[in-house]
Coordinates of C-alpha atoms and ligand atoms in Angstrom, one line a residue:
M27 CA -99.8 -26.1 -70.8
N28 CA -99.1 -29.5 -72.2
P29 CA -95.7 -28.6 -74.2
N30 CA -95.0 -32.1 -74.9
P31 CA -97.8 -33.9 -77.1
A32 CA -94.8 -36.6 -78.5
G33 CA -95.6 -38.0 -75.0
G34 CA -93.3 -38.7 -72.4
D35 CA -90.6 -39.3 -74.3
D36 CA -89.7 -36.1 -76.0
R37 CA -86.7 -37.6 -78.0
S38 CA -89.0 -39.1 -80.4
F39 CA -89.6 -37.2 -83.9
L40 CA -92.5 -34.9 -83.8
A41 CA -94.3 -33.9 -87.0
V42 CA -94.8 -30.3 -88.1
D43 CA -98.9 -30.5 -87.9
A44 CA -98.3 -31.7 -84.2
A45 CA -96.0 -29.5 -82.8
R46 CA -97.9 -26.4 -84.9
A47 CA -101.3 -27.7 -83.0
A48 CA -99.5 -28.3 -79.3
I49 CA -98.2 -24.3 -79.7
L50 CA -101.2 -23.1 -81.0
G51 CA -103.4 -24.9 -78.3
A52 CA -101.1 -23.7 -75.3
L53 CA -101.6 -20.2 -76.5
T54 CA -104.0 -17.5 -75.6
P55 CA -104.4 -13.7 -76.3
I56 CA -102.5 -11.3 -74.5
A57 CA -105.8 -9.0 -71.9
G58 CA -103.9 -5.6 -72.6
R59 CA -105.8 -2.7 -74.8
E60 CA -105.3 0.7 -75.8
R61 CA -107.0 3.4 -77.8
V62 CA -104.8 5.1 -80.5
A63 CA -105.8 7.5 -83.4
V64 CA -106.7 5.6 -86.9
R65 CA -103.1 6.0 -88.5
A66 CA -101.5 4.7 -85.2
A67 CA -104.0 1.8 -85.8
L68 CA -101.7 0.6 -88.9
G69 CA -100.6 -3.1 -88.2
R70 CA -102.6 -3.3 -84.9
V71 CA -105.3 -5.9 -84.0
L72 CA -108.7 -4.6 -83.2
A73 CA -109.7 -5.3 -79.7
E74 CA -113.6 -4.6 -80.4
D75 CA -115.8 -4.8 -83.3
V76 CA -115.6 -1.6 -85.4
I77 CA -119.1 -0.7 -85.5
A78 CA -120.7 1.6 -88.0
P79 CA -122.5 4.5 -86.6
C80 CA -123.8 5.9 -89.8
N81 CA -124.7 3.9 -93.2
V82 CA -121.4 4.5 -95.9
P83 CA -122.3 5.8 -98.5
A84 CA -125.0 8.0 -96.1
H85 CA -127.4 8.3 -99.1
D86 CA -128.0 6.7 -102.0
N87 CA -126.0 8.6 -104.7
S88 CA -125.3 8.1 -108.4
A89 CA -121.9 6.0 -109.6
M90 CA -122.0 8.1 -112.8
D91 CA -122.2 11.5 -114.5
G92 CA -124.9 11.9 -115.9
Y93 CA -129.1 12.7 -115.3
A94 CA -131.2 11.6 -112.5
V95 CA -135.0 10.1 -114.0
R96 CA -138.1 8.3 -113.0
A97 CA -138.1 4.6 -114.8
A98 CA -141.6 5.1 -114.9
D99 CA -141.2 8.1 -117.6
L100 CA -139.5 6.4 -119.8
C101 CA -141.1 5.0 -123.5
A102 CA -140.1 1.4 -124.0
D103 CA -140.1 2.0 -127.9
G104 CA -138.5 5.3 -128.3
E105 CA -136.6 8.1 -127.4
T106 CA -137.9 9.9 -124.1
A107 CA -137.9 13.7 -123.9
L108 CA -137.4 14.7 -120.6
A109 CA -137.1 18.6 -119.2
V110 CA -133.8 19.5 -117.4
V111 CA -134.8 21.6 -113.9
G112 CA -131.8 21.5 -112.3
T113 CA -128.5 20.3 -111.4
A114 CA -126.6 17.8 -108.7
F115 CA -123.2 17.9 -107.4
A116 CA -121.8 15.8 -105.1
G117 CA -121.9 17.6 -102.0
R118 CA -124.3 20.2 -103.7
P119 CA -127.5 18.2 -103.5
F120 CA -130.6 19.7 -105.7
S121 CA -133.2 20.4 -103.5
G122 CA -136.3 20.2 -105.6
M123 CA -138.4 17.3 -106.4
V124 CA -137.8 15.3 -109.9
G125 CA -141.6 15.4 -111.2
A126 CA -143.5 13.6 -114.2
G127 CA -141.3 14.2 -117.4
Q128 CA -138.7 15.6 -115.6
A129 CA -134.5 15.3 -115.0
V130 CA -132.0 16.6 -113.1
R131 CA -128.1 16.8 -114.5
I132 CA -126.2 14.9 -112.0
M133 CA -122.7 14.3 -111.3
T134 CA -120.7 11.3 -109.6
G135 CA -121.7 11.4 -105.9
A136 CA -124.3 13.3 -106.0
T137 CA -127.0 12.5 -103.6
I138 CA -130.0 11.3 -106.1
P139 CA -132.7 13.6 -105.9
Q140 CA -136.6 13.3 -104.4
G141 CA -138.5 11.1 -107.2
A142 CA -135.5 10.4 -109.4
D143 CA -134.8 6.4 -108.8
T144 CA -132.3 6.1 -112.1
I145 CA -129.3 7.2 -113.6
V146 CA -128.6 7.5 -117.2
V147 CA -125.0 8.2 -118.2
Q148 CA -124.6 11.8 -120.3
E149 CA -122.7 9.5 -123.2
V150 CA -126.0 8.0 -124.0
A151 CA -127.8 11.5 -123.0
R152 CA -128.7 13.5 -125.8
R153 CA -129.1 17.6 -124.6
E154 CA -130.6 20.2 -126.5
H155 CA -131.0 23.2 -124.8
E156 CA -133.3 22.8 -121.4
R157 CA -134.4 19.2 -122.8
V158 CA -132.5 15.7 -122.8
F159 CA -133.6 12.9 -124.9
I160 CA -133.1 9.1 -123.0
P161 CA -132.8 6.6 -125.4
I162 CA -134.2 2.9 -124.9
G163 CA -133.0 0.2 -122.9
Q164 CA -132.2 1.8 -119.9
K165 CA -133.0 -0.2 -116.6
K166 CA -134.8 0.7 -113.4
G167 CA -132.2 1.5 -110.5
Q168 CA -129.3 1.2 -113.1
N169 CA -126.1 3.4 -111.6
L170 CA -127.1 3.7 -108.3
R171 CA -125.2 3.6 -105.1
R172 CA -127.7 2.5 -102.2
A173 CA -127.2 4.2 -98.8
G174 CA -125.4 1.1 -96.5
E175 CA -124.2 -0.4 -99.5
D176 CA -120.9 -0.4 -98.1
L177 CA -121.2 -0.6 -94.5
A178 CA -124.9 -0.6 -93.2
E179 CA -125.5 1.6 -90.0
G180 CA -125.7 -0.6 -86.7
G181 CA -123.5 -3.4 -88.2
V182 CA -120.2 -4.7 -87.6
A183 CA -118.1 -2.7 -89.8
I184 CA -114.6 -4.7 -89.1
P185 CA -114.6 -7.8 -86.7
A186 CA -112.3 -7.6 -83.7
G187 CA -109.4 -9.6 -84.3
K188 CA -108.9 -8.0 -87.5
R189 CA -104.8 -6.4 -87.8
C190 CA -105.1 -3.5 -89.5
G191 CA -103.8 -2.8 -93.0
P192 CA -104.6 0.1 -95.6
A193 CA -107.9 -0.7 -96.2
E194 CA -109.1 -0.9 -92.6
L195 CA -107.7 2.6 -91.8
G196 CA -109.7 4.1 -95.1
L197 CA -112.9 1.9 -93.8
I198 CA -112.6 3.2 -90.3
A199 CA -112.0 6.8 -91.2
S200 CA -115.2 6.5 -94.0
L201 CA -117.0 6.1 -90.7
G202 CA -116.1 9.5 -89.5
I203 CA -114.3 7.4 -86.3
A204 CA -110.9 9.0 -84.9
E205 CA -109.9 6.5 -82.8
V206 CA -110.1 2.6 -82.5
C207 CA -109.5 0.7 -79.4
V208 CA -106.6 -2.3 -80.1
R209 CA -104.6 -4.5 -78.5
R210 CA -101.5 -3.7 -76.4
R211 CA -98.3 -4.6 -78.4
L212 CA -96.6 -8.2 -78.0
R213 CA -93.5 -7.7 -76.0
V214 CA -90.5 -10.2 -77.6
A215 CA -87.6 -10.2 -75.9
V216 CA -84.7 -11.6 -78.2
M217 CA -81.3 -13.3 -77.4
S218 CA -78.4 -15.1 -79.7
T219 CA -76.7 -18.0 -77.3
G220 CA -73.0 -19.5 -78.4
D221 CA -69.8 -18.9 -77.1
E222 CA -68.7 -18.8 -80.8
I223 CA -71.6 -15.8 -81.7
A224 CA -70.0 -12.1 -82.2
S225 CA -71.6 -9.4 -82.4
I226 CA -71.0 -6.4 -85.1
G227 CA -68.9 -4.2 -84.6
R228 CA -65.9 -5.5 -83.9
P229 CA -62.9 -7.6 -85.6
L230 CA -63.6 -11.7 -85.6
G231 CA -61.8 -13.7 -83.3
P232 CA -60.5 -17.3 -84.6
G233 CA -63.7 -19.6 -84.7
E234 CA -66.2 -16.8 -84.3
V235 CA -68.7 -16.2 -86.8
Y236 CA -71.2 -12.8 -86.6
D237 CA -74.6 -12.9 -85.1
S238 CA -77.1 -12.5 -87.9
N239 CA -80.0 -14.1 -86.1
R240 CA -81.0 -11.3 -84.1
Y241 CA -80.8 -9.3 -87.5
T242 CA -83.2 -12.0 -89.1
L243 CA -85.6 -11.7 -86.1
H244 CA -85.3 -7.9 -85.7
G245 CA -86.7 -8.1 -88.9
V246 CA -89.8 -10.4 -89.1
L247 CA -90.6 -9.3 -85.6
T248 CA -90.8 -5.6 -86.5
R249 CA -93.0 -6.3 -89.2
L250 CA -95.7 -7.9 -86.9
G251 CA -95.4 -5.1 -85.0
C252 CA -94.1 -6.3 -81.8
E253 CA -92.3 -4.3 -79.3
L254 CA -88.5 -5.6 -79.2
L255 CA -86.2 -6.5 -76.2
D256 CA -82.7 -7.1 -77.6
L257 CA -80.7 -9.1 -74.9
G258 CA -77.9 -9.1 -77.2
V259 CA -75.5 -12.4 -77.2
V260 CA -75.5 -14.7 -74.5
P261 CA -72.5 -16.9 -74.1
D262 CA -72.7 -20.6 -73.0
R263 CA -72.1 -20.4 -69.5
P264 CA -75.2 -21.3 -67.3
E265 CA -74.9 -18.0 -64.5
A266 CA -75.2 -16.1 -67.8
L267 CA -77.8 -17.8 -69.5
E268 CA -80.3 -17.8 -66.1
E269 CA -79.6 -14.0 -65.8
A270 CA -80.5 -13.6 -69.6
F271 CA -84.1 -15.9 -68.9
R272 CA -84.7 -14.1 -65.8
E273 CA -84.5 -10.7 -67.2
A274 CA -86.8 -11.6 -70.4
A275 CA -89.1 -13.3 -68.3
Q276 CA -89.9 -10.7 -65.9
A277 CA -89.7 -8.1 -69.2
A278 CA -91.5 -9.5 -71.7
D279 CA -94.4 -11.7 -73.2
V280 CA -92.5 -14.1 -75.3
I281 CA -88.5 -14.8 -75.5
I282 CA -87.1 -15.8 -78.5
T283 CA -83.3 -17.4 -78.4
S284 CA -81.3 -19.2 -81.5
G285 CA -79.0 -21.9 -80.9
G286 CA -78.1 -24.1 -78.0
V287 CA -80.8 -26.4 -78.1
S288 CA -79.7 -29.2 -80.4
V289 CA -78.7 -32.4 -78.6
G290 CA -75.6 -32.6 -77.1
E291 CA -75.5 -28.9 -76.7
A292 CA -79.0 -28.6 -74.8
D293 CA -78.2 -30.4 -71.5
F294 CA -77.2 -27.7 -68.6
I295 CA -80.0 -25.0 -70.5
R296 CA -82.5 -28.3 -70.1
E297 CA -81.5 -28.5 -66.7
M298 CA -82.1 -24.7 -66.3
M299 CA -85.3 -24.3 -67.9
N300 CA -87.0 -26.7 -66.2
R301 CA -85.8 -25.4 -63.0
M302 CA -87.2 -21.9 -64.3
G303 CA -90.1 -23.0 -66.2
E304 CA -91.6 -25.7 -68.2
V305 CA -89.9 -26.6 -71.1
A306 CA -90.0 -29.4 -73.7
F307 CA -87.3 -30.3 -76.4
W308 CA -88.4 -31.3 -79.0
K309 CA -86.8 -33.0 -82.4
L310 CA -89.1 -32.0 -85.3
A311 CA -89.4 -33.9 -88.4
I312 CA -88.4 -30.8 -90.2
K313 CA -85.2 -29.9 -92.6
P314 CA -84.0 -27.5 -91.6
G315 CA -85.0 -26.8 -88.2
R316 CA -84.6 -30.3 -86.6
P317 CA -84.3 -28.9 -82.7
M318 CA -86.8 -26.6 -81.2
A319 CA -87.6 -26.0 -77.7
F320 CA -91.0 -25.1 -76.6
G321 CA -92.6 -23.8 -73.1
R322 CA -93.0 -21.4 -70.6
I323 CA -90.1 -19.6 -68.7
G324 CA -92.1 -17.5 -65.8
D325 CA -95.1 -16.1 -67.2
A326 CA -93.3 -15.8 -70.5
V327 CA -94.0 -17.9 -73.7
L328 CA -90.6 -19.4 -74.8
F329 CA -89.2 -20.5 -78.4
G330 CA -86.2 -21.9 -78.4
L331 CA -85.1 -22.0 -82.0
P332 CA -82.4 -24.0 -83.7
G333 CA -78.8 -22.1 -84.1
N334 CA -78.4 -22.2 -88.0
P335 CA -79.4 -19.1 -89.4
V336 CA -81.6 -20.4 -92.2
A337 CA -83.5 -23.0 -89.5
V338 CA -84.2 -19.9 -87.3
M339 CA -86.2 -18.1 -90.1
V340 CA -87.9 -21.7 -91.5
T341 CA -88.6 -22.4 -88.0
F342 CA -90.0 -18.4 -86.9
Y343 CA -92.4 -18.8 -90.6
Q344 CA -93.6 -22.3 -89.7
F345 CA -94.3 -22.3 -86.3
V346 CA -93.8 -18.6 -84.5
Q347 CA -95.3 -16.5 -86.6
D348 CA -98.7 -17.6 -86.5
A349 CA -98.2 -18.2 -82.2
L350 CA -97.2 -14.5 -82.0
L351 CA -100.6 -13.9 -84.0
Q352 CA -102.5 -15.8 -82.5
L353 CA -101.1 -14.2 -78.6
M354 CA -101.6 -10.5 -80.5
G355 CA -105.7 -11.5 -80.6
V356 CA -105.7 -12.1 -84.4
A357 CA -108.5 -14.4 -85.5
P358 CA -109.3 -16.8 -87.3
L359 CA -105.6 -16.5 -87.9
P360 CA -104.6 -16.7 -91.5
A361 CA -104.5 -20.0 -93.6
P362 CA -100.9 -20.8 -94.7
E363 CA -100.6 -19.9 -98.5
R364 CA -99.9 -23.2 -100.5
F365 CA -100.2 -23.3 -104.3
P366 CA -99.3 -26.1 -106.9
V367 CA -96.6 -25.2 -109.0
R368 CA -94.6 -27.3 -111.5
A369 CA -91.1 -28.5 -110.3
A370 CA -88.4 -27.2 -112.6
F371 CA -85.5 -29.4 -111.0
S372 CA -85.3 -32.8 -110.2
M373 CA -83.7 -34.2 -106.8
R374 CA -83.7 -37.2 -103.9
K375 CA -85.4 -36.7 -100.8
Q376 CA -84.7 -38.6 -97.4
P377 CA -88.5 -39.7 -96.1
G378 CA -89.6 -38.7 -92.8
R379 CA -89.0 -34.8 -92.4
V380 CA -91.1 -32.6 -94.0
E381 CA -88.4 -30.2 -95.9
Y382 CA -88.7 -26.4 -96.5
L383 CA -86.6 -25.9 -99.7
R384 CA -86.0 -22.0 -100.9
G385 CA -87.4 -21.6 -104.1
R386 CA -87.8 -18.7 -106.8
L387 CA -91.1 -18.9 -109.0
Q388 CA -90.5 -19.0 -112.7
R389 CA -92.6 -18.6 -115.8
S390 CA -92.9 -21.7 -117.2
G391 CA -95.3 -21.0 -120.4
E392 CA -98.7 -20.2 -119.4
A393 CA -98.1 -21.4 -115.9
L394 CA -96.2 -21.0 -112.9
A395 CA -92.6 -23.7 -112.2
V396 CA -90.4 -22.9 -109.3
A397 CA -86.6 -24.2 -109.2
P398 CA -84.6 -23.5 -105.6
A399 CA -83.0 -20.6 -105.0
G400 CA -79.6 -21.2 -104.2
A401 CA -77.0 -23.7 -102.4
Q402 CA -79.7 -25.6 -99.4
G403 CA -77.4 -25.9 -97.0
S404 CA -79.3 -24.8 -93.5
G405 CA -76.8 -21.9 -93.0
V406 CA -77.1 -20.5 -96.1
L407 CA -78.7 -17.3 -95.5
S408 CA -78.3 -16.2 -98.8
S409 CA -80.5 -18.7 -100.1
M410 CA -83.3 -17.0 -97.9
S411 CA -82.7 -13.5 -99.6
E412 CA -82.3 -15.0 -103.3
A413 CA -85.7 -16.7 -102.8
D414 CA -89.4 -15.8 -102.9
C415 CA -90.7 -19.3 -101.6
F416 CA -90.6 -21.9 -99.8
V417 CA -90.8 -25.1 -101.7
V418 CA -92.8 -27.7 -99.1
L419 CA -92.1 -31.7 -99.4
P420 CA -93.8 -33.7 -97.3
A421 CA -92.1 -36.0 -95.0
D422 CA -93.2 -39.1 -97.4
C423 CA -92.0 -37.7 -100.3
T424 CA -88.5 -39.5 -101.9
A425 CA -87.8 -38.1 -104.8
V426 CA -88.9 -34.7 -107.1
R427 CA -88.7 -35.1 -110.7
E428 CA -88.7 -32.1 -113.2
G429 CA -92.6 -31.7 -114.1
D430 CA -94.1 -32.7 -111.0
T431 CA -96.5 -30.9 -108.8
V432 CA -94.9 -29.2 -105.8
L433 CA -96.5 -26.9 -103.0
V434 CA -95.1 -23.6 -102.5
Q435 CA -95.8 -21.2 -100.2
P436 CA -95.0 -17.3 -101.0
F437 CA -92.8 -15.7 -99.0
H438 CA -95.5 -12.5 -99.9
G439 CA -98.2 -14.3 -97.7
I440 CA -95.9 -14.2 -94.6
V441 CA -95.7 -10.7 -93.5
Ligands
AMP522 P1 -76.2 -24.2 -82.4 O1 -78.0 -24.3 -82.5 O2 -76.2 -23.7 -81.3 O3 -75.6 -25.6 -82.5 O4 -75.6 -23.7 -83.6 C1 -75.8 -24.1 -85.1 C2 -75.2 -23.6 -85.9 O5 -75.7 -22.1 -85.9 C3 -73.3 -22.9 -85.3 O6 -73.0 -23.4 -86.7 C4 -73.8 -21.5 -85.0 O7 -72.7 -21.0 -85.2 C5 -74.4 -21.3 -85.9 N1 -75.1 -20.2 -84.9 C6 -76.3 -19.8 -84.0 N2 -76.2 -19.0 -83.5 C7 -76.4 -18.0 -84.7 C8 -76.4 -16.7 -84.5 N3 -76.7 -16.0 -84.2 N4 -75.8 -16.1 -86.1 C9 -75.6 -17.0 -87.1 N5 -74.9 -17.9 -86.6 C10 -75.2 -19.0 -85.4
MG523 MG1 -74.7 -23.3 -79.7

């Protein structure tokens, strides 16, 4: 692994895309797998293709309530009278044959009787006792669902690497499959660092702040389906940190820390980490969230996130989330969802860093516009709570004027 794409000089600014590429390029999926029941596969990543053991639907069947007929019987220039010889229900097929001049009453989902090739919807058919009159204008094969139209027997119904959502659970069940093979859960250890960081449940001392990062991380990691190991708050003391890292590296696939990676603070952590593993300290061209560490401690992958609460969330979503998905075996990784909208604000910006504003989408006539959500300081976590998207301003941008087009990354796309 080469965690230092900036070359020998790890103090130079590293572009967001280069950092993402370095992270994703260094990680391969975890190997463990297990079989789970369909419901338990929600949020899990398939370790093997799901192969369809049968066609879905299993038989040609009717998409509508109506009459099953033979297209060859239908007159091109006037109404056709057919003899109704039976009824086909869903789950109770008509066992006979539809002969020349005959029709079968059919319900949605019922198997198409032998001899019939076309469904005429009941709304256009006129029934008189045992006869039905079919108007002109019917097309051969209409209103049929073909066997295997959804999933074909022997084909890949869902490829390995897919993370199962509600639709996948239904698809698996539609094939009659009770269990699937998924990757084991990713084990992630989380710790906060800093002498001033206090755990909730006791009054704050002078100069202390409550630990919020472990809670936002708990939220994003739980949604991703990771197994969490919470190592609490670790003071800025070399022995305490070393002990915590040793425990984390033994128990977890990934270690996520917050705080203590900025210049000035990081020196002893840097020295310790380089003793325990291989870690690069990056100065990212990103705002918020400039400092970040990435590498390995023992066999565990380490993400050392900055301390500021908004910076933690920004760096998590821009760098860590996809890395975790890749380790979980998700393939292909979903492309970051970005779309252009109108800026409903103006601001000046220093060039050099990609800036992730917290924004709120709003309607502007027929189109969408975006405005900043609250104060934009890197410690102002309420901006994340009020926002529904990031506004992504590229490194070379120096100003936004109301009416400009800007790119947004909606939160719903980031789990
Ligand atoms: P650091 O990166 O350690 O210099 O921290 C940057 C800022 O983030 C400081 O104001 C810290 O107090 C704050 N901070 C660090 N860790 C946390 C945390 N777990 N919860 C809330 N704020 C934090
Ligand atoms: Mg600190």
